[in-house]
Amino acid sequence: MSDIHNDTRLTSTEREAVQGVVDRALRASQNDDRTGIAAAIVCGEWILEIAENEVNTFGDPTKHAEMVVIAAVTEKLDRKELSDCTLISSLQPCEMCLSAMRFAGIKRVIYCAQQANVAGKYFVFPDLKIEDFERAGEAFEYIGGVSEKEVIHLYAAGDE
């Protein structure tokens, strides 16, 4: 786990986005109709979008926070290629979201709660690890456990 304010691996914009994602996940968890999982996309010095999980809202199992934010940003930028962006999530992205991230060209992901510390329900293929989403010869950076202590209670028992 890392203290967001002292984590030198993150830019100031990424730290701001992590805090925004944590705040959004915590707020959403207080509402029975919403799910306390949030994600953001950062590009350079800009937080392009913060979104939350919409699975319960729309009854669509593909509306994970990461999928929602990727769709919003590609529409906003009118391009499907996001290799200059970073994905940030309150929960380690699942296999579907990591795949979407990689299809969008995103090469950096920062997340709070780590797979090893949350309920198994968040990962359909638990033997498939984040390391498996690297492509041969292509850079891929993942930083987990950032501000984990602030959100782990949401995911530890699988109640969210």
mmCIF file of C-alpha atoms in Angstrom:
data_model
loop_
_atom_site.group_PDB
_atom_site.id
_atom_site.type_symbol
_atom_site.label_atom_id
_atom_site.label_comp_id
_atom_site.label_asym_id
_atom_site.label_seq_id
_atom_site.Cartn_x
_atom_site.Cartn_y
_atom_site.Cartn_z
ATOM 1 C CA MET A 1 0.000 0.000 0.000
ATOM 2 C CA SER A 2 1.200 3.492 -0.688
ATOM 3 C CA ASP A 3 0.468 6.921 0.691
ATOM 4 C CA ILE A 4 -0.855 8.888 -2.256
ATOM 5 C CA HIS A 5 0.807 12.129 -1.200
ATOM 6 C CA ASN A 6 4.280 10.571 -0.999
ATOM 7 C CA ASP A 7 4.089 8.192 -3.970
ATOM 8 C CA THR A 8 6.738 9.438 -6.397
ATOM 9 C CA ARG A 9 5.561 7.004 -9.084
ATOM 10 C CA LEU A 10 2.489 9.177 -9.673
ATOM 11 C CA THR A 11 2.254 12.615 -11.236
ATOM 12 C CA SER A 12 0.370 15.327 -9.367
ATOM 13 C CA THR A 13 -2.511 14.937 -11.828
ATOM 14 C CA GLU A 14 -2.604 11.175 -11.248
ATOM 15 C CA ARG A 15 -2.645 11.735 -7.470
ATOM 16 C CA GLU A 16 -5.551 14.142 -7.897
ATOM 17 C CA ALA A 17 -7.386 11.605 -10.069
ATOM 18 C CA VAL A 18 -6.811 8.797 -7.549
ATOM 19 C CA GLN A 19 -8.340 10.961 -4.839
ATOM 20 C CA GLY A 20 -11.270 11.781 -7.136
ATOM 21 C CA VAL A 21 -11.813 8.086 -7.862
ATOM 22 C CA VAL A 22 -11.657 7.189 -4.161
ATOM 23 C CA ASP A 23 -14.111 9.960 -3.258
ATOM 24 C CA ARG A 24 -16.506 8.940 -6.032
ATOM 25 C CA ALA A 25 -16.379 5.242 -5.061
ATOM 26 C CA LEU A 26 -17.038 6.048 -1.407
ATOM 27 C CA ARG A 27 -19.989 8.320 -2.278
ATOM 28 C CA ALA A 28 -21.487 5.766 -4.659
ATOM 29 C CA SER A 29 -21.200 3.003 -2.046
ATOM 30 C CA GLN A 30 -23.606 4.964 0.185
ATOM 31 C CA ASN A 31 -26.426 4.614 -2.383
ATOM 32 C CA ASP A 32 -28.247 1.287 -2.779
ATOM 33 C CA ASP A 33 -28.774 1.873 -6.507
ATOM 34 C CA ARG A 34 -25.091 2.482 -7.240
ATOM 35 C CA THR A 35 -21.882 0.481 -6.915
ATOM 36 C CA GLY A 36 -18.824 1.867 -5.168
ATOM 37 C CA ILE A 37 -16.334 1.355 -7.956
ATOM 38 C CA ALA A 38 -14.969 4.328 -9.878
ATOM 39 C CA ALA A 39 -12.386 4.937 -12.594
ATOM 40 C CA ALA A 40 -10.724 7.873 -14.325
ATOM 41 C CA ILE A 41 -8.602 8.579 -17.363
ATOM 42 C CA VAL A 42 -5.717 11.011 -17.168
ATOM 43 C CA CYS A 43 -3.891 12.391 -20.181
ATOM 44 C CA GLY A 44 -0.881 14.547 -19.398
ATOM 45 C CA GLU A 45 -1.951 17.263 -16.996
ATOM 46 C CA TRP A 46 -5.665 16.660 -17.532
ATOM 47 C CA ILE A 47 -8.208 14.438 -15.825
ATOM 48 C CA LEU A 48 -10.393 13.746 -18.839
ATOM 49 C CA GLU A 49 -13.201 11.914 -17.077
ATOM 50 C CA ILE A 50 -14.189 10.168 -13.860
ATOM 51 C CA ALA A 51 -16.966 7.591 -14.034
ATOM 52 C CA GLU A 52 -18.458 4.955 -11.834
ATOM 53 C CA ASN A 53 -19.748 1.449 -12.256
ATOM 54 C CA GLU A 54 -23.189 1.486 -13.941
ATOM 55 C CA VAL A 55 -23.956 -2.249 -13.836
ATOM 56 C CA ASN A 56 -26.848 -1.808 -11.370
ATOM 57 C CA THR A 57 -28.052 1.402 -12.979
ATOM 58 C CA PHE A 58 -28.518 -0.136 -16.434
ATOM 59 C CA GLY A 59 -28.603 -3.874 -15.661
ATOM 60 C CA ASP A 60 -25.676 -4.312 -18.050
ATOM 61 C CA PRO A 61 -22.789 -6.496 -16.810
ATOM 62 C CA THR A 62 -20.343 -4.709 -19.135
ATOM 63 C CA LYS A 63 -20.870 -1.274 -17.558
ATOM 64 C CA HIS A 64 -17.871 -1.532 -15.233
ATOM 65 C CA ALA A 65 -16.401 1.840 -14.241
ATOM 66 C CA GLU A 66 -13.350 1.289 -16.447
ATOM 67 C CA MET A 67 -15.493 0.435 -19.476
ATOM 68 C CA VAL A 68 -17.732 3.461 -18.868
ATOM 69 C CA VAL A 69 -14.785 5.862 -18.573
ATOM 70 C CA ILE A 70 -13.015 4.441 -21.657
ATOM 71 C CA ALA A 71 -16.219 4.834 -23.701
ATOM 72 C CA ALA A 72 -16.763 8.390 -22.450
ATOM 73 C CA VAL A 73 -13.206 9.478 -23.241
ATOM 74 C CA THR A 74 -13.055 7.888 -26.696
ATOM 75 C CA GLU A 75 -16.318 9.637 -27.532
ATOM 76 C CA LYS A 76 -15.119 12.954 -26.080
ATOM 77 C CA LEU A 77 -11.806 12.803 -27.979
ATOM 78 C CA ASP A 78 -13.397 11.227 -31.079
ATOM 79 C CA ARG A 79 -10.677 8.567 -31.225
ATOM 80 C CA LYS A 80 -10.362 4.993 -30.043
ATOM 81 C CA GLU A 81 -6.603 5.077 -29.414
ATOM 82 C CA LEU A 82 -5.620 6.222 -25.912
ATOM 83 C CA SER A 83 -1.944 5.284 -25.702
ATOM 84 C CA ASP A 84 -1.105 8.691 -24.226
ATOM 85 C CA CYS A 85 -3.514 8.151 -21.330
ATOM 86 C CA THR A 86 -3.459 6.451 -17.926
ATOM 87 C CA LEU A 87 -6.372 4.495 -16.486
ATOM 88 C CA ILE A 88 -6.998 4.848 -12.748
ATOM 89 C CA SER A 89 -9.420 2.667 -10.787
ATOM 90 C CA SER A 90 -10.542 2.210 -7.204
ATOM 91 C CA LEU A 91 -10.368 -1.578 -7.720
ATOM 92 C CA GLN A 92 -7.857 -3.558 -9.745
ATOM 93 C CA PRO A 93 -9.467 -3.856 -13.177
ATOM 94 C CA CYS A 94 -10.976 -7.236 -14.017
ATOM 95 C CA GLU A 95 -10.048 -9.260 -17.069
ATOM 96 C CA MET A 96 -12.687 -7.613 -19.286
ATOM 97 C CA CYS A 97 -11.597 -4.119 -18.316
ATOM 98 C CA LEU A 98 -7.897 -4.878 -18.707
ATOM 99 C CA SER A 99 -8.626 -6.243 -22.184
ATOM 100 C CA ALA A 100 -10.570 -3.113 -23.138
ATOM 101 C CA MET A 101 -7.767 -0.970 -21.757
ATOM 102 C CA ARG A 102 -5.205 -2.799 -23.853
ATOM 103 C CA PHE A 103 -7.418 -2.626 -26.985
ATOM 104 C CA ALA A 104 -7.548 1.152 -26.445
ATOM 105 C CA GLY A 105 -3.749 1.191 -26.319
ATOM 106 C CA ILE A 106 -3.510 2.281 -22.684
ATOM 107 C CA LYS A 107 -0.125 1.228 -21.307
ATOM 108 C CA ARG A 108 -0.371 2.467 -17.714
ATOM 109 C CA VAL A 109 -2.911 1.599 -15.027
ATOM 110 C CA ILE A 110 -3.018 2.713 -11.404
ATOM 111 C CA TYR A 111 -5.417 1.103 -8.962
ATOM 112 C CA CYS A 112 -6.277 1.096 -5.296
ATOM 113 C CA ALA A 113 -7.616 -2.255 -4.032
ATOM 114 C CA GLN A 114 -5.551 -5.206 -5.269
ATOM 115 C CA GLN A 115 -6.909 -8.556 -6.474
ATOM 116 C CA ALA A 116 -5.126 -10.463 -3.694
ATOM 117 C CA ASN A 117 -6.952 -8.433 -1.040
ATOM 118 C CA VAL A 118 -10.540 -8.464 -2.333
ATOM 119 C CA ALA A 119 -13.340 -10.992 -2.659
ATOM 120 C CA GLY A 120 -13.030 -13.444 -5.534
ATOM 121 C CA LYS A 121 -16.302 -12.332 -7.144
ATOM 122 C CA TYR A 122 -14.546 -9.413 -8.844
ATOM 123 C CA PHE A 123 -12.458 -11.716 -11.057
ATOM 124 C CA VAL A 124 -14.093 -14.371 -13.245
ATOM 125 C CA PHE A 125 -10.743 -15.949 -14.169
ATOM 126 C CA PRO A 126 -8.737 -15.748 -10.927
ATOM 127 C CA ASP A 127 -5.738 -17.548 -12.424
ATOM 128 C CA LEU A 128 -5.395 -14.810 -15.026
ATOM 129 C CA LYS A 129 -3.207 -12.134 -13.449
ATOM 130 C CA ILE A 130 -2.508 -8.554 -14.438
ATOM 131 C CA GLU A 131 0.963 -9.580 -15.623
ATOM 132 C CA ASP A 132 -0.737 -11.668 -18.314
ATOM 133 C CA PHE A 133 -1.953 -8.494 -20.013
ATOM 134 C CA GLU A 134 1.504 -7.446 -21.126
ATOM 135 C CA ARG A 135 2.195 -7.817 -24.831
ATOM 136 C CA ALA A 136 5.578 -9.083 -25.935
ATOM 137 C CA GLY A 137 7.935 -6.167 -26.404
ATOM 138 C CA GLU A 138 5.337 -3.526 -25.484
ATOM 139 C CA ALA A 139 5.614 -1.458 -22.324
ATOM 140 C CA PHE A 140 2.881 -1.962 -19.752
ATOM 141 C CA GLU A 141 3.005 -0.447 -16.291
ATOM 142 C CA TYR A 142 0.681 -1.214 -13.415
ATOM 143 C CA ILE A 143 0.815 0.314 -9.976
ATOM 144 C CA GLY A 144 -1.458 -1.278 -7.387
ATOM 145 C CA GLY A 145 -2.272 -0.634 -3.767
ATOM 146 C CA VAL A 146 -2.376 3.165 -4.097
ATOM 147 C CA SER A 147 -4.702 4.463 -1.340
ATOM 148 C CA GLU A 148 -5.894 0.886 -0.872
ATOM 149 C CA LYS A 149 -6.625 1.419 2.822
ATOM 150 C CA GLU A 150 -9.259 4.036 1.917
ATOM 151 C CA VAL A 151 -11.388 1.650 -0.168
ATOM 152 C CA ILE A 152 -10.499 -1.918 0.776
ATOM 153 C CA HIS A 153 -13.502 -2.162 3.097
ATOM 154 C CA LEU A 154 -15.756 -1.789 0.034
ATOM 155 C CA TYR A 155 -14.402 -4.889 -1.684
ATOM 156 C CA ALA A 156 -12.949 -7.202 0.981
ATOM 157 C CA ALA A 157 -16.173 -9.138 1.557
ATOM 158 C CA GLY A 158 -17.616 -8.727 -1.942
ATOM 159 C CA ASP A 159 -20.572 -6.657 -0.762
ATOM 160 C CA GLU A 160 -20.093 -3.900 -3.323
#
